mmCIF file of C-alpha atoms in Angstrom:
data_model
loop_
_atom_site.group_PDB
_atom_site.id
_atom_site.type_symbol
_atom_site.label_atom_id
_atom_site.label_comp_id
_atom_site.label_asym_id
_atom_site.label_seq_id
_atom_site.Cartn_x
_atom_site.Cartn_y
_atom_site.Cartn_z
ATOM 1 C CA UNK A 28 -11.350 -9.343 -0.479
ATOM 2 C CA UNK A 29 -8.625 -10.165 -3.207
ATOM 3 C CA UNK A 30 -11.716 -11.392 -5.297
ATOM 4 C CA UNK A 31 -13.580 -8.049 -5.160
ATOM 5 C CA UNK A 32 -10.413 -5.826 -5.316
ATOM 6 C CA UNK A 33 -9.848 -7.771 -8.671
ATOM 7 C CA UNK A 34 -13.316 -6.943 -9.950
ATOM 8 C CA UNK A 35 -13.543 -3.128 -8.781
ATOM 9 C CA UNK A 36 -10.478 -2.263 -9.874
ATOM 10 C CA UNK A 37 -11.395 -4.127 -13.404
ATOM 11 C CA UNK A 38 -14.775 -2.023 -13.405
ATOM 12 C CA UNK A 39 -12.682 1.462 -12.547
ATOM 13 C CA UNK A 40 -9.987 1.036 -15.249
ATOM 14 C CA UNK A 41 -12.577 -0.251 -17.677
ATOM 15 C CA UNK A 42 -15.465 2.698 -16.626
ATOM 16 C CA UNK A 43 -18.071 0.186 -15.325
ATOM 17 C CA UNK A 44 -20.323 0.573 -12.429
ATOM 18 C CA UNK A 45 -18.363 -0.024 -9.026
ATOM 19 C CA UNK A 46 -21.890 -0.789 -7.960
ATOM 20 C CA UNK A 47 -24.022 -2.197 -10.264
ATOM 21 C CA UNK A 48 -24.230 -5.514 -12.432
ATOM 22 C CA UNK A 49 -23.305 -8.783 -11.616
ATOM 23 C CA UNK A 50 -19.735 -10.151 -12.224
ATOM 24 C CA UNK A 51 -19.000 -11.514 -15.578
ATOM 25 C CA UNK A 52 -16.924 -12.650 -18.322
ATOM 26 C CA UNK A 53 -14.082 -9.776 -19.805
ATOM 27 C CA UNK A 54 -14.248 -11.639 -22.969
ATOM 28 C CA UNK A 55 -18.056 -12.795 -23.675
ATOM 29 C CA UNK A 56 -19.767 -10.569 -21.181
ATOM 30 C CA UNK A 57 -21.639 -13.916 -19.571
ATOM 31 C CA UNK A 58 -22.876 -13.615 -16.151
ATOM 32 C CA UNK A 59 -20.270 -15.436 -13.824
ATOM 33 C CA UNK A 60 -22.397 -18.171 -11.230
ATOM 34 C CA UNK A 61 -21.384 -18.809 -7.528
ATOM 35 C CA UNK A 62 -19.011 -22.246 -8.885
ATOM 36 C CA UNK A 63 -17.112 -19.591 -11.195
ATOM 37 C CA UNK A 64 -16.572 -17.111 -8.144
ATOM 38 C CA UNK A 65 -14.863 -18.992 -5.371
ATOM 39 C CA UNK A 66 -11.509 -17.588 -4.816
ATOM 40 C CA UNK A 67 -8.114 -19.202 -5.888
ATOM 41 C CA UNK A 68 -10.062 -23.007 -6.353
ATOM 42 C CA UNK A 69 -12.393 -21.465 -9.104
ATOM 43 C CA UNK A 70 -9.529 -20.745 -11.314
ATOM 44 C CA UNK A 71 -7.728 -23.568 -10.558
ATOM 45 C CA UNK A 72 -10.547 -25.725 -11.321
ATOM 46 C CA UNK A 73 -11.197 -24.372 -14.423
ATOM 47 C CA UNK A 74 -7.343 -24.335 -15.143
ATOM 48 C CA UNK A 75 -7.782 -20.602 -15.931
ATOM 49 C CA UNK A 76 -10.373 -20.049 -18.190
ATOM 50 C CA UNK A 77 -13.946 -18.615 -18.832
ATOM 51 C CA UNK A 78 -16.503 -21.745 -18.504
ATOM 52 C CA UNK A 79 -18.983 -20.197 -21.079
ATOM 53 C CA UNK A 80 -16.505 -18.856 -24.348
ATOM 54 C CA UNK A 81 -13.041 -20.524 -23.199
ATOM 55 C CA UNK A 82 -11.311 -17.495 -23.315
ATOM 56 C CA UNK A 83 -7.989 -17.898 -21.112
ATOM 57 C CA UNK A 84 -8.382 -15.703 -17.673
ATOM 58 C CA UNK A 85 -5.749 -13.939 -16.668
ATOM 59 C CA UNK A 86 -3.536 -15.453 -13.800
ATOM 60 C CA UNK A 87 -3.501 -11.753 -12.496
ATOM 61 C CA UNK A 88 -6.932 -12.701 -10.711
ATOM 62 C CA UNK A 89 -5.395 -15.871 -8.445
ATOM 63 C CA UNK A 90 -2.016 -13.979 -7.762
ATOM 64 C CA UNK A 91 -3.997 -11.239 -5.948
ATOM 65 C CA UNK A 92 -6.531 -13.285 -3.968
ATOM 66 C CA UNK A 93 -2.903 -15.502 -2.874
ATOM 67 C CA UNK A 94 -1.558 -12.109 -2.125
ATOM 68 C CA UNK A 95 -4.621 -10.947 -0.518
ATOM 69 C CA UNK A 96 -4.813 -13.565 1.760
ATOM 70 C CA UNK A 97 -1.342 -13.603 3.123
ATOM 71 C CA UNK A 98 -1.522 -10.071 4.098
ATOM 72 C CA UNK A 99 -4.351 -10.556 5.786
ATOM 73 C CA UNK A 100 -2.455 -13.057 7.134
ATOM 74 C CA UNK A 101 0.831 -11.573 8.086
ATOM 75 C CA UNK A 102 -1.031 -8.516 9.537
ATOM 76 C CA UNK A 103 -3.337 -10.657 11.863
ATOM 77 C CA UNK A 104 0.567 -12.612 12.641
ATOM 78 C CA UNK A 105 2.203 -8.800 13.459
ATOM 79 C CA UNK A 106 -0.542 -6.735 15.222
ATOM 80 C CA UNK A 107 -2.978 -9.221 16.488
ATOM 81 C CA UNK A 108 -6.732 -8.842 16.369
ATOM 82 C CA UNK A 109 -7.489 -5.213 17.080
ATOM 83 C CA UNK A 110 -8.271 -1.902 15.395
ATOM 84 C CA UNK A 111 -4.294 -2.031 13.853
ATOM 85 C CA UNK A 112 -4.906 -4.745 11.857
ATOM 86 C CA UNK A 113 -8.753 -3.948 10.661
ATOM 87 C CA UNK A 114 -7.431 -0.430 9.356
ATOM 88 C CA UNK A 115 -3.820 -1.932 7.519
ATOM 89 C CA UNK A 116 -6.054 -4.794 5.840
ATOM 90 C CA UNK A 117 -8.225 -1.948 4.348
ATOM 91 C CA UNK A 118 -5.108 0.017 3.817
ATOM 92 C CA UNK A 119 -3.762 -3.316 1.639
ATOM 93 C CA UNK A 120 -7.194 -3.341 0.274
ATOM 94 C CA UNK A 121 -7.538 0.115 -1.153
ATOM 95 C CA UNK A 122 -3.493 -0.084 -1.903
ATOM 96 C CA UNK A 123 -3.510 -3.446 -4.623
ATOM 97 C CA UNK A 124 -6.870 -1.792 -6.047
ATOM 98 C CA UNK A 125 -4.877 1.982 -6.523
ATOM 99 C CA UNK A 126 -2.372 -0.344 -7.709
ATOM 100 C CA UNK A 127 -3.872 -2.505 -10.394
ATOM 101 C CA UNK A 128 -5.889 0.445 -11.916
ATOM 102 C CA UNK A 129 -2.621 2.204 -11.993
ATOM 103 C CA UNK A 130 -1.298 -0.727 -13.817
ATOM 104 C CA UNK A 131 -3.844 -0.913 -16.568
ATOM 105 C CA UNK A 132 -4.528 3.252 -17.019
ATOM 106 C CA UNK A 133 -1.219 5.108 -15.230
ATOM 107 C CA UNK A 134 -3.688 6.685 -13.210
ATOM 108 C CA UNK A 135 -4.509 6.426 -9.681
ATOM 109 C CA UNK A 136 -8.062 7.320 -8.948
ATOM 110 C CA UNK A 137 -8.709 10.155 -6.242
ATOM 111 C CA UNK A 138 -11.555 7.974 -5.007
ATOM 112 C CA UNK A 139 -8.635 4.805 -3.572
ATOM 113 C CA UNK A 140 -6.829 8.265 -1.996
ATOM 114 C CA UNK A 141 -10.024 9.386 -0.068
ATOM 115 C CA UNK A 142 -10.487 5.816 0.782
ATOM 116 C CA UNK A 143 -7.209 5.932 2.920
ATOM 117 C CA UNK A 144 -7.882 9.080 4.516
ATOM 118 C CA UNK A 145 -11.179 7.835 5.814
ATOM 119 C CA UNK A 146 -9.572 4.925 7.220
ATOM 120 C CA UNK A 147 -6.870 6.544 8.896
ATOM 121 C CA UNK A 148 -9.616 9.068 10.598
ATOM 122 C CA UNK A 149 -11.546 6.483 11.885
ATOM 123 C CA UNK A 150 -8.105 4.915 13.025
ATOM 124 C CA UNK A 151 -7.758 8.396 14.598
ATOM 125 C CA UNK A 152 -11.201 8.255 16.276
ATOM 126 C CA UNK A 153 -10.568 4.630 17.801
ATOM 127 C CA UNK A 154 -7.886 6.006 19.235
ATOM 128 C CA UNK A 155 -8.542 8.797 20.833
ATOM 129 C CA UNK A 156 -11.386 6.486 21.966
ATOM 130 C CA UNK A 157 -8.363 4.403 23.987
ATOM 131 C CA UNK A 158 -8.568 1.118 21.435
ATOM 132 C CA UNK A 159 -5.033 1.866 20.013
ATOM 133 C CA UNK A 160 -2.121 2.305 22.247
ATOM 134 C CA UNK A 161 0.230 4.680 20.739
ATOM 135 C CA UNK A 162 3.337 4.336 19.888
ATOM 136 C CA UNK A 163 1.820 1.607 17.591
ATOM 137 C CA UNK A 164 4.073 -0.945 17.112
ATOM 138 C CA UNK A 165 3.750 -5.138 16.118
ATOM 139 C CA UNK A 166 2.004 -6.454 19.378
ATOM 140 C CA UNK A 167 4.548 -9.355 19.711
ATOM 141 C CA UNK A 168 7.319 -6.423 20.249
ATOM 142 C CA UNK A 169 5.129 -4.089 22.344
ATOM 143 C CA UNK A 170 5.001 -6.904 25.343
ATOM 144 C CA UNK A 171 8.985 -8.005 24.593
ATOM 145 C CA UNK A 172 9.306 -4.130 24.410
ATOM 146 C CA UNK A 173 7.958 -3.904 27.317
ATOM 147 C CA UNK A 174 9.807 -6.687 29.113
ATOM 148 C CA UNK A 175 12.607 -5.906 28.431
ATOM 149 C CA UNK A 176 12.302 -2.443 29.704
ATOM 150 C CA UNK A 177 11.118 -3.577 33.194
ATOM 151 C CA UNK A 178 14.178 -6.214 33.118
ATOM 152 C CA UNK A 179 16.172 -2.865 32.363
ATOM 153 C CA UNK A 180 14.613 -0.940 35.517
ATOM 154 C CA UNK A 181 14.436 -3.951 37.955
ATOM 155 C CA UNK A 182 18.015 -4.200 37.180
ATOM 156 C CA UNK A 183 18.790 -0.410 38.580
ATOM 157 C CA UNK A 184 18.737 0.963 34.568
ATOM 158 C CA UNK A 185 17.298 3.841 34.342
ATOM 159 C CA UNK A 186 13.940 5.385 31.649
ATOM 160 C CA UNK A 187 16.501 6.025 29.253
ATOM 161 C CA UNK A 188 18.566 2.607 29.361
ATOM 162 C CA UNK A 189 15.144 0.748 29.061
ATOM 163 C CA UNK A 190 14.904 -0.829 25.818
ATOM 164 C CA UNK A 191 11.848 0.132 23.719
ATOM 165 C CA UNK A 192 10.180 -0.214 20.011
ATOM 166 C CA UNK A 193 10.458 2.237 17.698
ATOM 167 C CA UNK A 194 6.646 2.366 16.396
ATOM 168 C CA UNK A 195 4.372 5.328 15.238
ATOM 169 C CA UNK A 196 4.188 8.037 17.435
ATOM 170 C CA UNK A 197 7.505 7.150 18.692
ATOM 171 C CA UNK A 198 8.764 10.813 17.129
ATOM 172 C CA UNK A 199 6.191 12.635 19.471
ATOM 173 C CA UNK A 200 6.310 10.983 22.419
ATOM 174 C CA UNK A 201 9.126 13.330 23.972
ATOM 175 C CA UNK A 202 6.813 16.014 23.120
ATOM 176 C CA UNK A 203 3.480 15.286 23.906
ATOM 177 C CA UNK A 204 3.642 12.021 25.862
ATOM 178 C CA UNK A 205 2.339 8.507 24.772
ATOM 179 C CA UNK A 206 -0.820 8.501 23.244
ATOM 180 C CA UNK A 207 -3.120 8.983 20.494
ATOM 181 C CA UNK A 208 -1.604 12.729 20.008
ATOM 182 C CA UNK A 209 1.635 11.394 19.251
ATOM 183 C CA UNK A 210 -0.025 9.144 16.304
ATOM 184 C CA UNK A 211 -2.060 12.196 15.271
ATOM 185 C CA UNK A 212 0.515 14.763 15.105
ATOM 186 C CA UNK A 213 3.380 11.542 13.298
ATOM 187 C CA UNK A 214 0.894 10.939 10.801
ATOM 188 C CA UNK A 215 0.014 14.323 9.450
ATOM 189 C CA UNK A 216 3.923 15.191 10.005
ATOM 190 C CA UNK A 217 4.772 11.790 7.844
ATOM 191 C CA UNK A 218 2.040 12.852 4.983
ATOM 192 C CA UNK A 219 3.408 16.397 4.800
ATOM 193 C CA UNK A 220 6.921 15.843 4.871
ATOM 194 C CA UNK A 221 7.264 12.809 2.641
ATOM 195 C CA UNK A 222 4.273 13.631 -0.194
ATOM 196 C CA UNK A 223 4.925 17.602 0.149
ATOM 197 C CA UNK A 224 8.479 17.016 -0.035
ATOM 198 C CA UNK A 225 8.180 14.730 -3.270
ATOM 199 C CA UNK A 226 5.413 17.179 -4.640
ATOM 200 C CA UNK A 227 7.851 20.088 -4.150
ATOM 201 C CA UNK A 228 11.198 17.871 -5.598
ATOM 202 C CA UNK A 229 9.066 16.716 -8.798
ATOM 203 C CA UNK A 230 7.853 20.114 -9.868
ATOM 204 C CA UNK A 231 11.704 21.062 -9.105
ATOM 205 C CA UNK A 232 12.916 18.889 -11.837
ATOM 206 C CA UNK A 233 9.620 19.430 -14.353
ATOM 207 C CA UNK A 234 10.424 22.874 -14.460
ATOM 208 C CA UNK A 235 14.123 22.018 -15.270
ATOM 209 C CA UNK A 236 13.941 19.243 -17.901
ATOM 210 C CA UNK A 237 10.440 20.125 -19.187
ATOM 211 C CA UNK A 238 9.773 16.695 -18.229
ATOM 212 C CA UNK A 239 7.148 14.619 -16.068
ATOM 213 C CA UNK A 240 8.797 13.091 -13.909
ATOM 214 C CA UNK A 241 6.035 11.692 -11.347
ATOM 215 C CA UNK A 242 2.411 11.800 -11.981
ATOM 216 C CA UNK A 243 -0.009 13.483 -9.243
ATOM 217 C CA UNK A 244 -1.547 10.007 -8.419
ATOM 218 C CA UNK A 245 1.674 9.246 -6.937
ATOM 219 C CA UNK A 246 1.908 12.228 -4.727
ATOM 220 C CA UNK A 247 -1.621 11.647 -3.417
ATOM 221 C CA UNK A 248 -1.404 8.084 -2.541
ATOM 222 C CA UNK A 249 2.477 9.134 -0.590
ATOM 223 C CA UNK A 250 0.486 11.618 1.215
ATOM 224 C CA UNK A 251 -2.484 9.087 2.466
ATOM 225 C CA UNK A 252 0.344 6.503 2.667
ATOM 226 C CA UNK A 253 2.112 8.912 5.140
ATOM 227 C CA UNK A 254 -0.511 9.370 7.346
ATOM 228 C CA UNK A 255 -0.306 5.452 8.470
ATOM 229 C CA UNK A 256 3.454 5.611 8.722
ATOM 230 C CA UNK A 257 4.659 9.047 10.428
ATOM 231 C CA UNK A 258 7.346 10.598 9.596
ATOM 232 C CA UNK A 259 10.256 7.865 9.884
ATOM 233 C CA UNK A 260 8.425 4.924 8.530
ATOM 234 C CA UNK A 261 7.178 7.009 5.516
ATOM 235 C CA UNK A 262 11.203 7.986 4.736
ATOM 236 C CA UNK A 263 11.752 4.319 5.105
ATOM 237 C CA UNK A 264 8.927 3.753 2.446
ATOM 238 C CA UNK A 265 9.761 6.223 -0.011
ATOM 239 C CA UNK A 266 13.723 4.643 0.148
ATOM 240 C CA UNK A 267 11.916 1.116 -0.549
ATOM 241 C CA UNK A 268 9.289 2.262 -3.201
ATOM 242 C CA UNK A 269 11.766 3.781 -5.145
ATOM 243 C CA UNK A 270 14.424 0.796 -5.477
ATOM 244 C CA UNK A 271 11.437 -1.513 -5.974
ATOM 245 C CA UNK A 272 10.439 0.832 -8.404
ATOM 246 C CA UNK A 273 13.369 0.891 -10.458
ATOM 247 C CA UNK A 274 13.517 -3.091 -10.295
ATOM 248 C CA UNK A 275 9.862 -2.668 -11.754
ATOM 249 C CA UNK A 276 10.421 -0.380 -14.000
ATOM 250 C CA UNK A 277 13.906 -2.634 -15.452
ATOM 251 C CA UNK A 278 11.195 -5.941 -15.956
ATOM 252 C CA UNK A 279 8.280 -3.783 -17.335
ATOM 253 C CA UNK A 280 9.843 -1.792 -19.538
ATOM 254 C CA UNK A 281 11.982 -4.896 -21.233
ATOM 255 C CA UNK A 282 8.532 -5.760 -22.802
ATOM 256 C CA UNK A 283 8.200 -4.225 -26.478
ATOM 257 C CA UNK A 284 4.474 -3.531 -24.543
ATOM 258 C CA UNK A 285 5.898 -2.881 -20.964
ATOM 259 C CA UNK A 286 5.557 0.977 -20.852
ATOM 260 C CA UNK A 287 3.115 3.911 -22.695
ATOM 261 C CA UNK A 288 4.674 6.189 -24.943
ATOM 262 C CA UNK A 289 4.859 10.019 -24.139
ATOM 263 C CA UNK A 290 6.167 12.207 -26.480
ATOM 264 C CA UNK A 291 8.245 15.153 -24.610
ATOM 265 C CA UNK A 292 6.379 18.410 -25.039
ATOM 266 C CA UNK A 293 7.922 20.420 -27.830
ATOM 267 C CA UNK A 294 11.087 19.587 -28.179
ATOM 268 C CA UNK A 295 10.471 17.159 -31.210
ATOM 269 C CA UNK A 296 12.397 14.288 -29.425
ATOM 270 C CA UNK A 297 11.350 10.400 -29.153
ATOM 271 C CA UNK A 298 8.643 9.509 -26.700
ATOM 272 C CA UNK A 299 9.842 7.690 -23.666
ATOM 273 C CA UNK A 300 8.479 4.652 -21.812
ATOM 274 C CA UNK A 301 6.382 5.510 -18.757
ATOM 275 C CA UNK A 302 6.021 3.249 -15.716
ATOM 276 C CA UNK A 303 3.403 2.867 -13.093
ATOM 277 C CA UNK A 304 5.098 3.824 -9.453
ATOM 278 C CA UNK A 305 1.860 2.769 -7.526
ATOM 279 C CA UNK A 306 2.229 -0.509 -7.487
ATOM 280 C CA UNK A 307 6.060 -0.150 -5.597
ATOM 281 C CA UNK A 308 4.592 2.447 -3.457
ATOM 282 C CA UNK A 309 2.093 -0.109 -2.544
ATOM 283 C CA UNK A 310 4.548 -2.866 -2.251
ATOM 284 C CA UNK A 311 7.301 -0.552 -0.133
ATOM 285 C CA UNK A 312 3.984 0.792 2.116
ATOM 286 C CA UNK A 313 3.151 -3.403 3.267
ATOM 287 C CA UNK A 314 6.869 -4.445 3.830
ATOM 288 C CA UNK A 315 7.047 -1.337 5.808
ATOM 289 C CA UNK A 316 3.640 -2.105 8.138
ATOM 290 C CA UNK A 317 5.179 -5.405 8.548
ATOM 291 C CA UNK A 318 8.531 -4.882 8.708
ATOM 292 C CA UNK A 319 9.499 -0.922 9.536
ATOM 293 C CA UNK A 320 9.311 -1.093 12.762
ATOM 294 C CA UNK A 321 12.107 -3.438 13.357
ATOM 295 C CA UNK A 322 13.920 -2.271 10.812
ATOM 296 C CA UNK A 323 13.998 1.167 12.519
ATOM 297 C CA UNK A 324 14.085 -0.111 15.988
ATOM 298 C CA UNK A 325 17.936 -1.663 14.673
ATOM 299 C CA UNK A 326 18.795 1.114 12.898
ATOM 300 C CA UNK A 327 18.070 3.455 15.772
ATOM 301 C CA UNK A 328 20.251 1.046 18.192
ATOM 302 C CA UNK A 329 23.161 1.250 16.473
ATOM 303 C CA UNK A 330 23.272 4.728 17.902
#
């Protein structure tokens, strides 16, 4: 998957067909064979260049298959084999290909967007189909979750003293039970919230400053990020996207090349460097699947 999010995301930023040719050579055009294809040993073996013009490849194509592959990974590790994990991996998916066009065009396609929305719907359908158990949290924590809140009960706690895991849907669940409602109504509340509140904040400060301050690419993938996360994870995510997006944005824009120039509207002053904030909305949006829920299920415990 890291292979073919590496060549559609090439063929989007570069205006080639998603779904026709065969791969090939960004440098000489040359067909690429089945030897020059196989993921992560191809480039290795050819110590990172084209086998037909010698051209240097860039290492961007072996970091994302590595990348790739231990998501899948750490998903499979967190959730287990089930609907969960099928619909993050094609989350990650769509997420590093929104990301790497964003990189090369500061744009983010609508097309990566509608991507996520499907997925999440047919999330939506499995569940309301019974194969996702809502609250969705990690499956390792669901059955110590749920262990511990029998130990709780057998013990003479009561509901309330039993411990739980904070997960999507957990928001809901006082007010419409545990189910596949609660991740329904958590998801739409997360997208709402979190990419109508930044929508709302960034035309705010345009109108103020006369400045763009975050590009509508953004918004939209916050939104479809939102729906996955409810309304607690997706705070979580924007508080992580945006300090990994200031780290990003200190080691890109260092480079003489690291940022596009945009001259302010008007006003006559110097342009300023721009920054791509997909890629640490994508970042924040994984370490959050992975990690959110314990984060949260801490934080809400020290309560």
């Amino acid at each position: 998957m890291g292979s073919f999010i590496n060549c559609l995301a090439w063929r989007v930023a570069n205006g080639e067909s998603v779904l026709k040719g065969r791969s090939h050579c960004t440098s000489c055009g040359h067909a690429l064979g089945v030897l020059d294809l196989v993921p992560i040993v191809s480039w290795l073996a050819l110590r990172g260049r084209c086998r037909h013009c010698g051209q240097r490849v860039s290492p961007r194509y072996v970091v994302v298959e590595t990348v790739m592959a231990a998501l899948f990974v750490a998903l499979l590790v967190v959730y287990g084999v089930g609907v969960p994990w099928l619909a993050y991996a094609a989350l990650a998916c769509i997420l590093m290909g929104a990301s790497l066009v964003d990189l090369d065009t500061f744009t983010i396609p609508n097309g990566f967007v509608l991507a996520a929305i499907v997925v999440w719907l047919l999330m939506m359908a499995a569940s309301a189909a019974g194969a996702v158990a809502w609250p969705l949290v990690p499956e390792g924590a669901r059955v110590a979750s749920s262990s511990a809140a029998v130990d709780v009960l057998m013990a003479g706690g009561t509901s309330g003293e039993a411990v739980s895991m904070f997960g999507v849907g957990s928001m809901f669940v006082p007010l419409v039970g545990a189910g596949w409602l609660a991740g329904l109504l958590d998801g739409l509340a997360g997208a709402v919230l979190v990419g109508g509140g930044i929508l709302l904040f960034s035309l705010a400060f345009d109108a103020v400053t006369g400045k763009m301050s975050l590009g509508g690419g953004d918004v939209k993938l916050l939104f479809a990020v939102g729906l996955f996360l409810g309304v607690a994870l997706s705070l979580l995510n924007l508080l992580v996207a945006c300090v990994l997006g200031l780290v990003f944005a200190a080691i890109r824009l260092r480079s003489p090349q690291g940022g596009a120039e945009v001259q302010d509207a008007g006003d006559g002053s110097p342009g300023a460097k721009a920054f791509p904030f997909g890629p640490a909305i994508a970042a924040a949006a994984m370490l959050t699947v992975l990690g959110g829920p314990f984060v949260l299920t801490w934080y809400v415990g020290l309560f």
